[in-house]
XYZ file of C-alpha atoms in Angstrom:
448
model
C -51.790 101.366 -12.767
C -51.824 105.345 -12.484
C -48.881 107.031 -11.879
C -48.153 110.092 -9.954
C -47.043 113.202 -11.754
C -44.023 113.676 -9.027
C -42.610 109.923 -9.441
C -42.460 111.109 -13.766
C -40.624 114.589 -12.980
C -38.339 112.479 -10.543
C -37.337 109.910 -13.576
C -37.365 112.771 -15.601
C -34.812 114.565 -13.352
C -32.332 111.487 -13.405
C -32.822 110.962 -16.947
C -32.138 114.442 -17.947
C -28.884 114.432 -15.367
C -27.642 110.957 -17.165
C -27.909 112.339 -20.638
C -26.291 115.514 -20.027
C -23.572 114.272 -18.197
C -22.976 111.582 -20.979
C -22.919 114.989 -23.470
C -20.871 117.426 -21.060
C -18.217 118.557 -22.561
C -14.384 117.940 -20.950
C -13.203 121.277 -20.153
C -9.631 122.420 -21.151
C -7.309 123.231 -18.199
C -6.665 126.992 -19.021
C -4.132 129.273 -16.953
C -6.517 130.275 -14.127
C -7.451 126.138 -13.563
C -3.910 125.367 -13.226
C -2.931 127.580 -11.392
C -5.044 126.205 -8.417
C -3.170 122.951 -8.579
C 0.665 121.680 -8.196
C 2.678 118.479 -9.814
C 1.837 114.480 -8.693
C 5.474 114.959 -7.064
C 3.532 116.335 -4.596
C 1.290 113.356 -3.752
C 2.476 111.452 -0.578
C 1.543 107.668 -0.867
C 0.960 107.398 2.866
C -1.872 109.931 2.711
C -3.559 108.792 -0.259
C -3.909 105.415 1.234
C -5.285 106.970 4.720
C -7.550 108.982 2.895
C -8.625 105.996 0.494
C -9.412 103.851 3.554
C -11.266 107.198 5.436
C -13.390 107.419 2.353
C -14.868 104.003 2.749
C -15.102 104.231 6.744
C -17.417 107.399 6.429
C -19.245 105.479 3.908
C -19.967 102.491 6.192
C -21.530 105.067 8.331
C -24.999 105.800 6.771
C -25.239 102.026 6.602
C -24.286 102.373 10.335
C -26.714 105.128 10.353
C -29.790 102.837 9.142
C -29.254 100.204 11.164
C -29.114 102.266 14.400
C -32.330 103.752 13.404
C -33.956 100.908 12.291
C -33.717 99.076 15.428
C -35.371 101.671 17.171
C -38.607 102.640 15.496
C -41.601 99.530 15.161
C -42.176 97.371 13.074
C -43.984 98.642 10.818
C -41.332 101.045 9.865
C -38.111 99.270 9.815
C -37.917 98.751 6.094
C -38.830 102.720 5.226
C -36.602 104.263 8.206
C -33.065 102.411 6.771
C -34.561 102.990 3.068
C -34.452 107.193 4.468
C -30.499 106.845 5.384
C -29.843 103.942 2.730
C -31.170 106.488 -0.070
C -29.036 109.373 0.418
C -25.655 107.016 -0.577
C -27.691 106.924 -3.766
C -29.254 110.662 -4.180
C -26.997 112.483 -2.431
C -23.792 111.521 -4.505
C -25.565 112.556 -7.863
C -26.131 116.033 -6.634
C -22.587 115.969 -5.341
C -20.776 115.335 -8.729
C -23.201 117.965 -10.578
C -23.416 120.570 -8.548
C -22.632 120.221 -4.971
C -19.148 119.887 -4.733
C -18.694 123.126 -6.553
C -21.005 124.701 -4.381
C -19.216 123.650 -1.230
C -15.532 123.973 -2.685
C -15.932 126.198 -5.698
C -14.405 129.679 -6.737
C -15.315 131.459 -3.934
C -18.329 133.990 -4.349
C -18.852 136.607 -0.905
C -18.212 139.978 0.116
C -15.276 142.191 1.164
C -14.563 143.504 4.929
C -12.033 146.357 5.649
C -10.277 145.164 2.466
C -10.320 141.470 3.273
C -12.589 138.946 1.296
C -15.014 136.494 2.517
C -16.673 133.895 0.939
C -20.578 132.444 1.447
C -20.803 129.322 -1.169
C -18.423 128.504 -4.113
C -19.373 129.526 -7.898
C -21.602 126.750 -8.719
C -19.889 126.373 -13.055
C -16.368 125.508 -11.358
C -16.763 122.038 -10.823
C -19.904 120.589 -12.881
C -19.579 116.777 -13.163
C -16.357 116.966 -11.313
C -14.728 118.732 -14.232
C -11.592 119.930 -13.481
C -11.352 117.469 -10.312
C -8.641 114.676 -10.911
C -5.215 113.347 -10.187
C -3.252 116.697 -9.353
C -3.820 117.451 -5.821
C -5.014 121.056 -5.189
C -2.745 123.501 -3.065
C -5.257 125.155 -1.248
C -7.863 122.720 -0.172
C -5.718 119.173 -0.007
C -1.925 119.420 -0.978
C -0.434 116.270 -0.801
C -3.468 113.912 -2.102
C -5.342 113.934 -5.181
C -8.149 116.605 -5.600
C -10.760 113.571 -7.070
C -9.549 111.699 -3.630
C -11.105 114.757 -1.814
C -14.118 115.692 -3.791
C -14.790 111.841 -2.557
C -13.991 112.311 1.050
C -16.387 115.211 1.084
C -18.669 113.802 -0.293
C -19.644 111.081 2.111
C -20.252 113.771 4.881
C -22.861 115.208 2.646
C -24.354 112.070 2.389
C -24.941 110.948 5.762
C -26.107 114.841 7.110
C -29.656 114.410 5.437
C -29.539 110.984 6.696
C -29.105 111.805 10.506
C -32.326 114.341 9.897
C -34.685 111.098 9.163
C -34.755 110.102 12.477
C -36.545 113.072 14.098
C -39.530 112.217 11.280
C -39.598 108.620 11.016
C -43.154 106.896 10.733
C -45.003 109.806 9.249
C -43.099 110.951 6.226
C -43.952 110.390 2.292
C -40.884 109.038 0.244
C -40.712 111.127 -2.405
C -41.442 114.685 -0.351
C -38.349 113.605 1.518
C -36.139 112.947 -1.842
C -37.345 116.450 -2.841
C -36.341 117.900 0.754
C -33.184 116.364 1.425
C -32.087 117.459 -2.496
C -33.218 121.040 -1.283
C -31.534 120.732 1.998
C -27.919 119.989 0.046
C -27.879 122.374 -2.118
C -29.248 125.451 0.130
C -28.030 124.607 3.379
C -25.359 121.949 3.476
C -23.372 123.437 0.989
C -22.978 126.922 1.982
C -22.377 126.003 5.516
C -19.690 123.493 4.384
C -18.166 126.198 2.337
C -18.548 129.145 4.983
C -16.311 126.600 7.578
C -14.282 125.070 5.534
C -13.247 126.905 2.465
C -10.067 128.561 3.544
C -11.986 132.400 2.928
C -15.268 131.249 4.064
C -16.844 134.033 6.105
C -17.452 131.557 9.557
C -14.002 129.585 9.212
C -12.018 132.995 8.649
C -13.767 136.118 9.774
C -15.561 134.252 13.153
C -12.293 131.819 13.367
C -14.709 129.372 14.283
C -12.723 125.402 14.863
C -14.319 122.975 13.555
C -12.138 119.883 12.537
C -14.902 117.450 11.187
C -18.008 118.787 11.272
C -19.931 119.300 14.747
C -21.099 122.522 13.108
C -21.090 121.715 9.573
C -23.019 118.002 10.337
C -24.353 117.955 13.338
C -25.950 121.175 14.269
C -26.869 121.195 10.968
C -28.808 118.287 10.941
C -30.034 118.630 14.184
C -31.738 122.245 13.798
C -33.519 120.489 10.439
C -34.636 117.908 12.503
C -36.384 120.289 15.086
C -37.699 122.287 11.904
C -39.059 119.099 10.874
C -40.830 117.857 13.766
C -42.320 121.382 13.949
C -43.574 121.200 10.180
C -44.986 117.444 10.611
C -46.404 117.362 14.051
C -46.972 114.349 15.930
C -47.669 110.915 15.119
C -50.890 109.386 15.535
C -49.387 106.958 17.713
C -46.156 108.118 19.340
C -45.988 105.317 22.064
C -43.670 102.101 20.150
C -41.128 99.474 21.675
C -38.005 99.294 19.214
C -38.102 96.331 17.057
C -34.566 94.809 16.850
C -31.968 96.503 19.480
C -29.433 93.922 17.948
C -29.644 96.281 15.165
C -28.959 99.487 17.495
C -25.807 97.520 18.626
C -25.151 96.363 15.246
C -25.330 99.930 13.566
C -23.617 101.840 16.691
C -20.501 99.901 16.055
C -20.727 100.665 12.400
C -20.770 104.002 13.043
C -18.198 103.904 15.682
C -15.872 102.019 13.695
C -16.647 104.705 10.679
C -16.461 107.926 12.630
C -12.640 106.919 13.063
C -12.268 107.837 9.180
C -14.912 111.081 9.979
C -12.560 112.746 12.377
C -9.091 111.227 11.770
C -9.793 111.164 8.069
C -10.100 114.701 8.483
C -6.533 115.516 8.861
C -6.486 114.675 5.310
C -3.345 112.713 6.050
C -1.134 110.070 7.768
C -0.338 112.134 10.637
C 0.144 113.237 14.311
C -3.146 115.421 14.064
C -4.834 111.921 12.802
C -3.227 109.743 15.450
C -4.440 112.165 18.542
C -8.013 112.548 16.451
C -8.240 109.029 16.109
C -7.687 108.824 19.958
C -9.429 111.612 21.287
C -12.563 110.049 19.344
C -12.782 106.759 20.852
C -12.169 108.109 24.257
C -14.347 110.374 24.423
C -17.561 107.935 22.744
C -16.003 105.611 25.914
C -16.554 108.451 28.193
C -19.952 109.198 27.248
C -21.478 105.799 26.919
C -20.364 104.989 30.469
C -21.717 108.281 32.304
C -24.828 107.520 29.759
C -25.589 104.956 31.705
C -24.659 106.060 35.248
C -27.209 108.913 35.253
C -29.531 106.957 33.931
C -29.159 104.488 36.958
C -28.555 107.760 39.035
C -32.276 109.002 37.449
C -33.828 106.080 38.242
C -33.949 104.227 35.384
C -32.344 100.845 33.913
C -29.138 100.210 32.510
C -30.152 99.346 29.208
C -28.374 98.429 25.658
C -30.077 101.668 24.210
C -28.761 104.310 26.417
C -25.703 102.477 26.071
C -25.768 102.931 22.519
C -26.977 106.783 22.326
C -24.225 107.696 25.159
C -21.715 106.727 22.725
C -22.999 108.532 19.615
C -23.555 111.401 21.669
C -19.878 110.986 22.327
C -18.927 110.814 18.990
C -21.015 114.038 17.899
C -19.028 115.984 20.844
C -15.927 115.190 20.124
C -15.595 115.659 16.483
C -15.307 119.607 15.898
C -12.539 119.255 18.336
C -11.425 115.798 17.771
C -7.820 117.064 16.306
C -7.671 120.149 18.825
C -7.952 118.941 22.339
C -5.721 116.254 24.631
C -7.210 112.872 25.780
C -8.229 114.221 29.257
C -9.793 116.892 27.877
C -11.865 114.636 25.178
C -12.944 112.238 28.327
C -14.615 115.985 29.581
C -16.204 116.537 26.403
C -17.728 113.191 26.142
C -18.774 113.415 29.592
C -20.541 116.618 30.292
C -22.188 116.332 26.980
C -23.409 113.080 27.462
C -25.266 114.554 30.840
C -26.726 117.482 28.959
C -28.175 115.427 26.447
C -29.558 112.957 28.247
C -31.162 115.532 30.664
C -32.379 116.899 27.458
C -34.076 113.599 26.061
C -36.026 113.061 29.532
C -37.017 117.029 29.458
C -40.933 116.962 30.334
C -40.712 119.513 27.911
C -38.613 117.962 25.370
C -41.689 115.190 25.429
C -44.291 117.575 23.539
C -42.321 117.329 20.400
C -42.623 114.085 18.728
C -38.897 113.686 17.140
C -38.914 109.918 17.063
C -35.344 109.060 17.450
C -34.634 111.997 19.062
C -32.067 113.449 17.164
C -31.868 117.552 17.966
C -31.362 116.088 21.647
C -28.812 113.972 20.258
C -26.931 115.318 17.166
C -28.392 118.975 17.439
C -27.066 119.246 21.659
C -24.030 117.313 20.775
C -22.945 119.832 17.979
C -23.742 122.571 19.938
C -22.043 121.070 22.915
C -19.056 120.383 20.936
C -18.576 123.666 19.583
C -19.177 125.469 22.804
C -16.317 122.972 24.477
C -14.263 123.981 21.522
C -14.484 127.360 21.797
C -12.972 126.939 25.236
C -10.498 124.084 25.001
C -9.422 124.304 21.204
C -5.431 124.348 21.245
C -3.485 127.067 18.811
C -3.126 130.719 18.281
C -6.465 132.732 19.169
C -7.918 129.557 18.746
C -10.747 129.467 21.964
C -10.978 130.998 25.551
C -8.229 129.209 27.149
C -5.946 130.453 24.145
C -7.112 133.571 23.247
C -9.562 135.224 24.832
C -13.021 136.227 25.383
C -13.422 138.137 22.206
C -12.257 134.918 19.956
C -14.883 132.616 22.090
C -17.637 135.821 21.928
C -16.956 135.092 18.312
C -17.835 131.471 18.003
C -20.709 132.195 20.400
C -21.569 134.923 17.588
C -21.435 131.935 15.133
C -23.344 129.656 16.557
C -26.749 131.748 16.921
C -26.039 132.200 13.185
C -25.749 128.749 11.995
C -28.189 127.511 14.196
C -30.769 130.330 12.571
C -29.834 129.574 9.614
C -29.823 125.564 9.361
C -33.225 125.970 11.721
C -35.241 129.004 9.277
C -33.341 127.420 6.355
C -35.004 124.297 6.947
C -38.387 125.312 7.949
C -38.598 127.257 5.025
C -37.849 123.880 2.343
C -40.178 121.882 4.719
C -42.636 124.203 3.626
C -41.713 125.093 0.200
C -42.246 120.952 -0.480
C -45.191 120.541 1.392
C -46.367 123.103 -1.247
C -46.002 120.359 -4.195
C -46.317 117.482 -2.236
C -47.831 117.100 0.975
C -44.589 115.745 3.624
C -46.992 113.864 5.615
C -48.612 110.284 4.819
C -52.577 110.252 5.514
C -54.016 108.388 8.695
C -54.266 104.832 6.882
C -51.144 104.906 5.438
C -49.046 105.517 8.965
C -51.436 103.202 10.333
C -50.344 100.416 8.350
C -46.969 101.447 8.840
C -44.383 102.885 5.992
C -42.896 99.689 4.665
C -46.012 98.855 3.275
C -47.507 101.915 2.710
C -44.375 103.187 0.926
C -42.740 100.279 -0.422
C -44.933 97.292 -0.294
C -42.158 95.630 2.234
C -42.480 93.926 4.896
C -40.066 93.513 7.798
C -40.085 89.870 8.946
């Protein structure tokens, strides 16, 4: 049997990651490293155990994630669409521990306004292999929990952003181009947005003041915007007409991720607190909110009440609601859920919207839902200069500001590693391969 050049560089790759990490040397804790962190007095027991269980709900998600996804495409491709979310708990970590987490919450590296500094993507020698990142928490970043306990939490929002892209290119996409794109994507676009928002200098958390509790920009729109990039780079599928296979599974996995997103946004308190009590609320209710009108205007529109809409509604929900989920009040997340649910569902059924094949429609999902969610923030978003309704016009101008620039970037960003891999290794199956479907095609699977 031959064997591709890529699939040797790829075992190559791990194998070369595997022995250096067994050879890394442990780094000695100098002055300037401990300075960034404070004594285990400081560890509270009730917020290492929320954070513990948050850690394993966000993981459940991209589980969550392949299971809603599965159920929708056909069955041809049920097997290679979960393998596309499934992966990333797999690939995704590795980069984390090597380089990603220090890219995303290294020493910051950025530029100096009017005196004050501000910070693009962290230095990526700060935390190699997690060095440096153990039981002291850190006083900036996570003060009363350990700093391995957050490099952890993080981490499993990195994993599942690449995963929400597969979705908008599902039945037409070679394995191993998307390994080498989603890699890509993490290093060059995840992780300098996650630093730039949530790194306490980064330029879009501090100089735009941009809210964004856990992740509508930083997920989401991210996602979404490479998912439109994608769609653009891979064109349509030969046959874009399909019945979903299993919407069991679209029940099954929306609860997973329901139940999971409680740890995404209340998780994201980083403690056992009031801010994680109200996020935990404002969550649920809003998911409630939007499943419900989901299906009313779809009745309204003409169409059936069906398990599917149900389903979207309340994912669409869940994207709204979670740059704001620790921000707003409960009648205010039953709004967000709400109006967002209408614009994206007005979205989906756009004539227009129907000349782009993205197969589980995820920029009309995700993409809307983050933008949604960060314009409703922007308005609603309780504290000092903190949106329109407390603050101003210049502070919302400034998250309006933000938003063009993160959706350029996570859109041109992505376009540009679509293309860069297509270089190497053509993104696209050929016409007998998608015809057969991907789970044989691709993994010599079949779903029964």
């Amino acid at each position: 049997m031959k064997i591709e050049k890529r699939w040797i560089v790829s075992f190559l790759l791990i194998a070369a990651v595997s022995i250096l990490g067994l050879f890394w040397p442990e780094a000695e804790n100098d002055a300037a490293t401990l300075s960034k962190f404070i004594s285990e007095d400081h560890i509270i027991g009730a917020d290492v155990a929320w954070l513990l269980t948050s850690s394993s709900l966000v993981l459940l998600m991209t589980p969550g994630l392949s299971f809603f996804y599965g159920g929708m495409v056909g069955k041809k491709n049920v097997i290679s669409t979960m393998l596309q979310s499934f992966i990333c708990l797999g690939l995704v970590t590795i980069i984390w521990v090597v380089v990603g987490f220090s890219l995303a919450f290294g020493d910051p590296l950025g530029f100096t306004i009017d005196g004050q500094f501000y910070s693009v993507i962290g230095n990526p020698f700060t935390y190699p292999f997690l060095d440096h990142v153990g039981k002291l928490p850190h006083h900036q970043l996570a003060s009363t929990v350990p700093f391995m306990l957050f490099a952890l939490f993080q981490m499993k929002f990195a994993i599942i952003t690449p995963a929400i892209i597969t979705g908008s290119f599902a039945e037409r996409v070679r394995f191993i181009s998307y390994l080498f794109f989603i890699s890509l994507f993490v290093i060059f676009i995840y992780t300098p947005l996650c630093h730039s928002v949530w790194y306490p200098t980064g330029v879009i958390g501090s100089y735009f003041g941009v809210k964004d509790f856990a992740g509508g920009t930083v997920v989401h729109m991210s996602a979404g915007f490479a998912a439109l990039a994608g769609v653009l780079v891979l064109g349509k599928r030969r046959n874009s007409e399909h019945i979903p296979t299993n919407i069991p599974f679209v029940l099954l996995g929306t609860g997973m991720l329901w139940f999971g997103w409680f740890g995404f946004n209340a998780g994201s308190a980083l403690g056992a607190t009031g801010d994680a009590a109200m996020a935990f609320a404002t969550t649920t209710i809003a998911s409630a909110a939007a499943m419900l009108t989901w299906i009313f205007f779809d009745r309204l529109n003409g169409r059936k009440v069906s398990a599917l809409g149900a389903c979207v509604g309340a994912v669409v929900g869940l994207v709204a609601i979670t740059p704001a989920a620790g921000y707003v009040s409960i009648s205010q997340s039953i709004f967000f859920g709400f109006i967002t649910s209408i614009v994206s569902n007005s979205l989906l059924n756009w004539k227009v919207m129907k000349r782009f094949d993205d197969t589980l429609d995820v920029f009309a999902c995700h993409g809307v839902g983050g933008i949604m969610g960060m314009i409703l923030t922007a308005i609603f978003a309780k504290g000092e200069n903190a949106s329109l309704l407390h603050g101003g016009w210049s502070v919302f101008s400034h998250h309006m500001i933000a938003l063009v620039i993160v959706s350029a970037f996570t859109f041109f960003g992505a376009l540009l590693l679509y293309k860069v891999v297509n270089l190497f290794i053509p993104l696209r199956v050929n016409e007998e391969a998608e015809k057969i479907g991907l789970d044989l095609s691709q993994h010599d699977e079949k779903f029964h």
